[in-house]
Coordinates of C-alpha atoms (C1' of nucleotides) in Angstrom, one line a residue:
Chain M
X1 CA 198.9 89.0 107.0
X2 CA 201.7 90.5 109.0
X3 CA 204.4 93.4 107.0
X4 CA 208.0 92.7 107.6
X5 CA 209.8 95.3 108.4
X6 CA 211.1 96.4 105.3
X7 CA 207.9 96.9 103.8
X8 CA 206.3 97.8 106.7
X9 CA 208.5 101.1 106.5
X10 CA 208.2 101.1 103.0
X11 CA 204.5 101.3 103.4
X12 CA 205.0 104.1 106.2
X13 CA 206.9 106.7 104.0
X14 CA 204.5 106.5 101.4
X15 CA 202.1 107.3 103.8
X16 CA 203.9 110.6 104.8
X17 CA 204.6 111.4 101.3
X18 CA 201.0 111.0 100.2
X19 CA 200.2 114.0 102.6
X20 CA 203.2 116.2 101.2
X21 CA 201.2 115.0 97.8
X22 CA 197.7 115.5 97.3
X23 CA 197.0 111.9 98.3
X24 CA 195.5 111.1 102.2
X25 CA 198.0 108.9 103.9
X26 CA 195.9 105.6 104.2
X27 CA 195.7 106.1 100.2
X28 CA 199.1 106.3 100.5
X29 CA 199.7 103.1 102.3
X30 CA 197.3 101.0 100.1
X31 CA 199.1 101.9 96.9
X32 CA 202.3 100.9 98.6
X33 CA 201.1 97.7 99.9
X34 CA 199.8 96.5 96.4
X35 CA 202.8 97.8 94.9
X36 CA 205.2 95.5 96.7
X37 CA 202.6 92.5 97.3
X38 CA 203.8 89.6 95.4
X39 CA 200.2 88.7 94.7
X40 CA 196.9 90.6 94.5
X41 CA 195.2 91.1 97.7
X42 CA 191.6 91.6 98.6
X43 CA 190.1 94.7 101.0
X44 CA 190.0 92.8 103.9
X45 CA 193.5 91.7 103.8
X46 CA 194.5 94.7 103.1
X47 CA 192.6 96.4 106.0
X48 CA 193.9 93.4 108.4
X49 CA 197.8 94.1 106.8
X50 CA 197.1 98.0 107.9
X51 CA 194.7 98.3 110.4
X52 CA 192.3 100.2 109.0
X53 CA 188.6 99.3 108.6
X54 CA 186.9 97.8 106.2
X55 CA 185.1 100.9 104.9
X56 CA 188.0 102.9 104.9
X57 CA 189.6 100.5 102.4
X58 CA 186.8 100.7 100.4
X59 CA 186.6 104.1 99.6
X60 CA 191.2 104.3 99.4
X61 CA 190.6 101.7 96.8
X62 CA 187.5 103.7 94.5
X63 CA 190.2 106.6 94.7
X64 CA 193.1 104.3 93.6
X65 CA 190.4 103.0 91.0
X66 CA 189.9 106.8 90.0
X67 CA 193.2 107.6 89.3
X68 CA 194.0 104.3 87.5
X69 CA 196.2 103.0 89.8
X70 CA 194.7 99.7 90.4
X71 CA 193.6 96.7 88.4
X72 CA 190.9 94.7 89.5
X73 CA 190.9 90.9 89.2
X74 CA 188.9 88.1 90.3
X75 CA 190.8 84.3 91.1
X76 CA 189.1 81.3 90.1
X77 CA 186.5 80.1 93.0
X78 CA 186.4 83.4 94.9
X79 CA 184.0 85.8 94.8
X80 CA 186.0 88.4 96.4
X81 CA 187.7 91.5 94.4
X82 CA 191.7 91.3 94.1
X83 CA 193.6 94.7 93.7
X84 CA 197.1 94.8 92.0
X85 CA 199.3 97.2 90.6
X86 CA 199.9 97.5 87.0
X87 CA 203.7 95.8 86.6
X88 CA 205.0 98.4 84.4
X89 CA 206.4 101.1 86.1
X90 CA 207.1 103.7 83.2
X91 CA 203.1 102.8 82.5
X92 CA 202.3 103.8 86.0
X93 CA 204.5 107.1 85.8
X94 CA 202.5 107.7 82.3
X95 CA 199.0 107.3 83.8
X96 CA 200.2 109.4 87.1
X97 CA 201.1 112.2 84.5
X98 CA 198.0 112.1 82.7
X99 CA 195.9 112.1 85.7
X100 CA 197.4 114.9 87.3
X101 CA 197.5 116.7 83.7
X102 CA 194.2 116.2 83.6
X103 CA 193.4 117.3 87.5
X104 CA 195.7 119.9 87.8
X105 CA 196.6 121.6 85.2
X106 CA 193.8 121.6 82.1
X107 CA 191.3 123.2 84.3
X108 CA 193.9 126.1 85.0
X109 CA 194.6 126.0 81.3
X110 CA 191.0 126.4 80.5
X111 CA 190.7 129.1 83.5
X112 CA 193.7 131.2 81.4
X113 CA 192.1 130.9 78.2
X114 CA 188.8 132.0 79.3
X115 CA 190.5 135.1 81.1
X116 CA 192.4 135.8 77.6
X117 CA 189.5 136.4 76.1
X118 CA 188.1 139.3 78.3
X119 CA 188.7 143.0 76.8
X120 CA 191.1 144.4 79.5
X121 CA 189.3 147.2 81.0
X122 CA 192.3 149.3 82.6
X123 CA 196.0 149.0 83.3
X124 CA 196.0 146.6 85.8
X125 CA 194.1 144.2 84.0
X126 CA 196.2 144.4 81.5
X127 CA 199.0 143.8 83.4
X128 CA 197.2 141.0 85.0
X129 CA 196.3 139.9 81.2
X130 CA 200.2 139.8 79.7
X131 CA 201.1 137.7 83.1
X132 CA 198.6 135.1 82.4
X133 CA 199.5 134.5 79.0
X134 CA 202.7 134.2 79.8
X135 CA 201.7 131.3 82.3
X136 CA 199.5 130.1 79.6
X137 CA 201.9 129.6 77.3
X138 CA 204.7 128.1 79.5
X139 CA 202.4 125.7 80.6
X140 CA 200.6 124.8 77.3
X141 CA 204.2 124.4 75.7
X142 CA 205.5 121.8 78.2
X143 CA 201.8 119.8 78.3
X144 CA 201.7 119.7 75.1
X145 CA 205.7 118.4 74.9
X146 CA 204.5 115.6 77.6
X147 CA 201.6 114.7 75.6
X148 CA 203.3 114.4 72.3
X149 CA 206.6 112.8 74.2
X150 CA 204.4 110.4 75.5
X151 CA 204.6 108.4 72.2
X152 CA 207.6 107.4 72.1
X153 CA 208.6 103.8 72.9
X154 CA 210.1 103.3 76.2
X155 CA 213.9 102.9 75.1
X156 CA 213.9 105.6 73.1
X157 CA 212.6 107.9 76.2
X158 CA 215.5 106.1 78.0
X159 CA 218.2 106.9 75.6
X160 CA 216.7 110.6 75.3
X161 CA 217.1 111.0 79.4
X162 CA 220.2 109.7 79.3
X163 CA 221.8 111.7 76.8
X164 CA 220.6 114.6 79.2
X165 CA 221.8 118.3 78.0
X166 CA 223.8 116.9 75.4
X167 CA 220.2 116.8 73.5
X168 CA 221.6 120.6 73.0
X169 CA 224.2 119.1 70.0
X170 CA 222.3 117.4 68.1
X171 CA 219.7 120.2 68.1
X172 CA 222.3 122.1 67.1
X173 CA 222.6 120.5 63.9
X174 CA 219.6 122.0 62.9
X175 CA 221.3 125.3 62.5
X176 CA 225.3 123.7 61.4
X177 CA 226.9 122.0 58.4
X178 CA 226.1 118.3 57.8
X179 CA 229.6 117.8 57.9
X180 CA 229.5 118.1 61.9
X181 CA 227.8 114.9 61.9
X182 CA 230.4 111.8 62.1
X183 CA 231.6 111.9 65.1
X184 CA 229.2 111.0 68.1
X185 CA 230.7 110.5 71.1
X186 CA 228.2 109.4 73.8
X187 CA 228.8 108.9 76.8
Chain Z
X1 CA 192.6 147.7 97.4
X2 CA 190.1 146.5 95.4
X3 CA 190.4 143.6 92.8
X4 CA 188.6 143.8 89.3
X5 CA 187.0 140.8 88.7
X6 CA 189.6 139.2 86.2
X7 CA 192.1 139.6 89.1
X8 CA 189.3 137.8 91.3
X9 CA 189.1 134.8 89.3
X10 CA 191.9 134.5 88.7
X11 CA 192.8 134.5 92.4
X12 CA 190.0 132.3 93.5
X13 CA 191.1 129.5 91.0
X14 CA 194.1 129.6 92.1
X15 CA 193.1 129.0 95.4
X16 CA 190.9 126.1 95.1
X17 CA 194.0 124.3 92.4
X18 CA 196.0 125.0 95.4
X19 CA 194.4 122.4 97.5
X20 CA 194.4 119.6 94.6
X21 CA 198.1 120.2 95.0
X22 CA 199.7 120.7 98.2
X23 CA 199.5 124.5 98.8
X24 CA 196.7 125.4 101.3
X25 CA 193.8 127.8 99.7
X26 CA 194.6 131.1 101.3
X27 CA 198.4 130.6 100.3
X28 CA 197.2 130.0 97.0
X29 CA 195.3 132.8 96.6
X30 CA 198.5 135.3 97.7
X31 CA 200.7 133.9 95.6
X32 CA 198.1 134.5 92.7
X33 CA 197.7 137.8 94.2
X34 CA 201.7 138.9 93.9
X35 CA 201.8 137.6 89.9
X36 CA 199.6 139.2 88.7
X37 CA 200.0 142.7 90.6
X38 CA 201.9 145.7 88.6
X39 CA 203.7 146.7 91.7
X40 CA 205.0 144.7 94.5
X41 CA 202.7 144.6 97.5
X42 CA 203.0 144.6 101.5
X43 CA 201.8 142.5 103.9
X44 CA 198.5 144.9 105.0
X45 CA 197.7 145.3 101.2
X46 CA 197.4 141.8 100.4
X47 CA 195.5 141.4 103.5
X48 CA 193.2 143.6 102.8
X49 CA 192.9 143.1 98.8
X50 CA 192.0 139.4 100.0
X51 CA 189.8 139.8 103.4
X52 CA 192.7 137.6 105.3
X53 CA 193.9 138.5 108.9
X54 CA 197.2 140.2 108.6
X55 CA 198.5 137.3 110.5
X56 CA 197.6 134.8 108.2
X57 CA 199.3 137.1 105.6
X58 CA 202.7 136.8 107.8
X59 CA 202.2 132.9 107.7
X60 CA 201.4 132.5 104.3
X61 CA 204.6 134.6 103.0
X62 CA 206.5 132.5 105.5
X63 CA 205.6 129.4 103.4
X64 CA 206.2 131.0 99.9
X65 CA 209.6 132.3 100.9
X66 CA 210.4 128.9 102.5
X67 CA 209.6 127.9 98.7
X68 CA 211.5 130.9 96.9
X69 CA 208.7 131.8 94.8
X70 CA 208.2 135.6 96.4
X71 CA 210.5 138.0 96.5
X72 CA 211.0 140.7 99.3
X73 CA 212.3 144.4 98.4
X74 CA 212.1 147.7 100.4
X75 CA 210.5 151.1 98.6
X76 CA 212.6 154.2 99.1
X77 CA 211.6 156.1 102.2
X78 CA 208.8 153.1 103.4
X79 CA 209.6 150.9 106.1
X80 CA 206.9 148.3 105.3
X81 CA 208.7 145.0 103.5
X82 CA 207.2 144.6 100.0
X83 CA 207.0 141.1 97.8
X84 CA 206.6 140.4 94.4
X85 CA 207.1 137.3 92.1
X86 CA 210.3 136.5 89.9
X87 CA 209.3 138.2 86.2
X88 CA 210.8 135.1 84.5
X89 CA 208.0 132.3 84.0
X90 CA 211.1 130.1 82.7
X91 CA 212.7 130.5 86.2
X92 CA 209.5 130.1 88.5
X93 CA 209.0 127.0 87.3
X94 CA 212.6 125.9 87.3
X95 CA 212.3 127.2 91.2
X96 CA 209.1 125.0 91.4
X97 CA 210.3 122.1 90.1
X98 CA 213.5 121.9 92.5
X99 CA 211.7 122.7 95.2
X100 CA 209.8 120.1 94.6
X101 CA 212.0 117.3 93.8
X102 CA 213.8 118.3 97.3
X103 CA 210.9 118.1 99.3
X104 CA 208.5 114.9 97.3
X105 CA 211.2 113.0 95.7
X106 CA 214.6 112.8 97.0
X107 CA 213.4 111.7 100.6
X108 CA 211.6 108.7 98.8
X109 CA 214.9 108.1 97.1
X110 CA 217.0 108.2 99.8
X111 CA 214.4 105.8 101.5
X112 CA 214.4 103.2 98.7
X113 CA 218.3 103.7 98.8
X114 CA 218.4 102.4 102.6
X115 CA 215.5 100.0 101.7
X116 CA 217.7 98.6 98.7
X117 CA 220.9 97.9 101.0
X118 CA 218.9 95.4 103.3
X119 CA 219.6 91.8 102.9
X120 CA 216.1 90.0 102.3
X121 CA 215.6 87.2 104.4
X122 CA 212.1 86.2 102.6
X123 CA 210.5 85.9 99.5
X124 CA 208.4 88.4 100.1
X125 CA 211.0 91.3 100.6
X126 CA 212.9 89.9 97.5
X127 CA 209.9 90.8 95.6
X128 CA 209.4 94.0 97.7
X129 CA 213.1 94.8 97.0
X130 CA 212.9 94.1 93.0
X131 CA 209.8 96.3 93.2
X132 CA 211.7 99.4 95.5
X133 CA 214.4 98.5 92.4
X134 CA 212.5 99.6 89.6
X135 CA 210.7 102.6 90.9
X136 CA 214.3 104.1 92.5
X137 CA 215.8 103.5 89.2
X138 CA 212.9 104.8 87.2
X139 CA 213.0 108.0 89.6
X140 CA 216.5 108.7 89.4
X141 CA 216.4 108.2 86.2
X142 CA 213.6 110.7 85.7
X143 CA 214.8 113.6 88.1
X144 CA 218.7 113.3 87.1
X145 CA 217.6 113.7 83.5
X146 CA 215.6 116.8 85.0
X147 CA 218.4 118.4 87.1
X148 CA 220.8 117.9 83.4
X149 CA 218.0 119.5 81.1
X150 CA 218.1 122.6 83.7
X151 CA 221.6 123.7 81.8
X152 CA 220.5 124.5 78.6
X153 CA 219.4 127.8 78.2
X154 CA 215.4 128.7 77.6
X155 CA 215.5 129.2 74.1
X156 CA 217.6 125.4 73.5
X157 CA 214.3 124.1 76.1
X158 CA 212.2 125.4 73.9
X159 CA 213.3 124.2 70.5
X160 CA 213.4 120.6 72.1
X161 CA 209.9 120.9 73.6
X162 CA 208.3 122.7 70.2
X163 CA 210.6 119.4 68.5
X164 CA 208.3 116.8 70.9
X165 CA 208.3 113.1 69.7
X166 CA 210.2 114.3 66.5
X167 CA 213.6 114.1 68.8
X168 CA 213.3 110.1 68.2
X169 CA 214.6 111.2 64.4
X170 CA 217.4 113.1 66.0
X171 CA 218.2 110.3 68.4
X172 CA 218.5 107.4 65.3
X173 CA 221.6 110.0 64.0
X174 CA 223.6 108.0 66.6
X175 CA 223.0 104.4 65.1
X176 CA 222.7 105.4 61.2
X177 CA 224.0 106.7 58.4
X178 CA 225.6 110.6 58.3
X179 CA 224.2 110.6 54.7
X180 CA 220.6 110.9 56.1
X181 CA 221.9 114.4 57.7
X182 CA 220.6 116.9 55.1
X183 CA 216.4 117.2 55.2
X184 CA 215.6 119.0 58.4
X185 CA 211.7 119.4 57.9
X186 CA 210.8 120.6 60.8
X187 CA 206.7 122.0 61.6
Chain B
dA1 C1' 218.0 154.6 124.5
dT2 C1' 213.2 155.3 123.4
dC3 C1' 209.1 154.5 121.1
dA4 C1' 205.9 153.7 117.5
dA5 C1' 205.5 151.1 113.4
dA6 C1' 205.8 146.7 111.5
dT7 C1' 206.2 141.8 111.8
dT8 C1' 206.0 137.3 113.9
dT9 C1' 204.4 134.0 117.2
dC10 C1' 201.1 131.3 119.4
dA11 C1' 197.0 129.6 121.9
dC12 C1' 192.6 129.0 120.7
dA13 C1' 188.4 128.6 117.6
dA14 C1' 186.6 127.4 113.2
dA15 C1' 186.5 124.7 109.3
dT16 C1' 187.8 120.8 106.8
dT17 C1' 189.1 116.2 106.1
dA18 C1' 189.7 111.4 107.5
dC19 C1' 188.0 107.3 109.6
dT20 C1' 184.6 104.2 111.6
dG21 C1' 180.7 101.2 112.4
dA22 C1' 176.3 100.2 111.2
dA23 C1' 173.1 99.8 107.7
dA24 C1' 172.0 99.4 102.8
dA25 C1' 173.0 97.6 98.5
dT26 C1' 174.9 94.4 95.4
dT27 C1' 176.4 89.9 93.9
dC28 C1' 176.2 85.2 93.0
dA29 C1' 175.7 80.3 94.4
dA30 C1' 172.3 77.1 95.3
Chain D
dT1 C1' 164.0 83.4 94.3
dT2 C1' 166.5 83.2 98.6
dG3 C1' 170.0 84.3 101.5
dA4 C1' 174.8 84.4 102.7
dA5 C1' 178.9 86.7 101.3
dT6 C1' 180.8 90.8 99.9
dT7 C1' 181.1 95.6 98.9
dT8 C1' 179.4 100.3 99.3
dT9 C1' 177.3 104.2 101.4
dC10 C1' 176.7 107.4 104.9
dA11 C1' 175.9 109.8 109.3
dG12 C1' 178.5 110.8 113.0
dT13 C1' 182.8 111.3 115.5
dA14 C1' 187.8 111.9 115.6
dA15 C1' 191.8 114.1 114.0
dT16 C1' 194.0 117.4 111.5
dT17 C1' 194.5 121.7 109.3
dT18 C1' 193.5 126.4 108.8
dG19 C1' 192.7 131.1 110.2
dT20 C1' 192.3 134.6 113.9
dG21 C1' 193.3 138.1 117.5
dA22 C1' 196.1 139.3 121.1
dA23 C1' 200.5 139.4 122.8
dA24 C1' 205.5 139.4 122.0
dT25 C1' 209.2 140.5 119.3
dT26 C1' 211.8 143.0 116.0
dT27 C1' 213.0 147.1 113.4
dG28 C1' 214.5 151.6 112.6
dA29 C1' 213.8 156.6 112.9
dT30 C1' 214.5 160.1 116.2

DNA sequence: ATCAAATTTCACAAATTACTGAAAATTCAA
DNA sequence: TTGAATTTTCAGTAATTTGTGAAATTTGAT
């Protein structure tokens, strides 16, 4: 399989971004290529499309597997393994959230709590203590806001987005008279 | 300077996160170093405190200035530059965030941008180029929302996040009745 | 201007991470 | 079962990244 150009390059800056990223930049590639492939591919087209060995497309596709970036599929009268990408991409951005959440920050979460709970000894430890509940609670507050946003259809995350800082008014009515109410004008 | 050992771990494990995100371990570790410290450090005393070459000190304040998460100052009467870490939690992260979305995201959106002007001249890149469609829009989306949401002040940010999936009730305002207005229960 | 203190730069060494090819393991059709 | 097709593992090498010490540069007090 040869790349056109277009996806060729599109392939090549997800490569560089992967390394500004925690990902490896053949990862990188392989996500991209399944992303824009019109149909599944197996590992050794993939290695063929991007020039990379066999083995090394193995082990970029058990780390795409790992972080639930890839579905697995078999077509009728072929024993090999085809990857795709999910379709939906707000369902990709969801699972790339929650496996990052997971990765990234419960363990540092966990790490905060655990300090919390140690009697403070002297002044700088208690210093040290105040700061890291304050980085607990920032960062518990807005996980737990992703978590619980997470429910929400779709559309309605659309229309939140786009209504942008304007959220601020009709928070406000929380506070105001519900005579405020009648006139909405959107954008 | 010697750390107590809540300061240690707390420094370690921010090290080792460091590297499941971009941030290089040593880098890490100094930046972990500077939030949780009372008083704003020089270069020799976070070398020391953390058994790093003074050089690699130099280097590693070079990259967390180049992200504006350290702040230099001068004590009265000391030549010696000293750094610290904004107070505001709120604001780091804001800092964070944008420095993020500059260097991981808008160069893939301005990428997709080009990508999406090209005239396909195959299937495949028609597909390609529907795909490149729906991630650009989903992205813009995302971080144009993010850039709006950075108006409101802290405590409005808060209220929405403490509000989480509850907004959607907010939201249907715009399509029903005023009548429903009156009975806020809120947690 | 001079000089010592402080900081930065940079070439190299050390450490880590990425990639490969060969071998091992698994899968499935016959 | 057998064995060919396919996938995975893994030891070794290649490539990259990280960290150091020495030298160069900058800074500011005298």
């Amino acid at each position: 399989m040869n790349l056109t150009p277009l996806v060729q390059s599109f392939v090549l800056h997800f490569g560089e971004m992967g390394s500004h990223w925690g990902i490896n930049r053949t990862v990188g590639q392989m996500y991209a290529l399944l992303y824009v492939s019109e149909k599944p591919l197996n590992a050794d087209e993939m290695a063929e499309a991007l020039g990379f060995s066999r083995s090394n497309v193995s082990m970029g596709l058990k780390e795409l597997t790992s972080w639930r970036l890839v579905k697995l599929q078999h077509l009728p009268g072929d024993r090999r393994e085809y990857y795709s990408t999910p379709e939906d991409v707000w369902a990709i951005f969801q699972t790339l959230a929650e496996e990052r959440k997971k990765r990234e920050v419960d363990p540092t979460l966990t790490m905060l709590r655990g300090a919390l709970l140690e009697t403070p000894s002297n002044p700088a430890d208690e210093h040290a203590q105040a700061r890291m509940a304050e980085m607990h609670d920032l960062i518990d507050l807005t996980t737990s806001w992703f978590t619980d946003i997470q429910r929400l259809d779709v559309d309605t995350l659309k229309t939140l987005m786009k209504l942008g800082s304007q959220v601020q008014k009709f928070l406000e009515f929380k506070q105001k008279l519900p005579t405020f109410m009648g006139g909405s004008e959107t954008p």
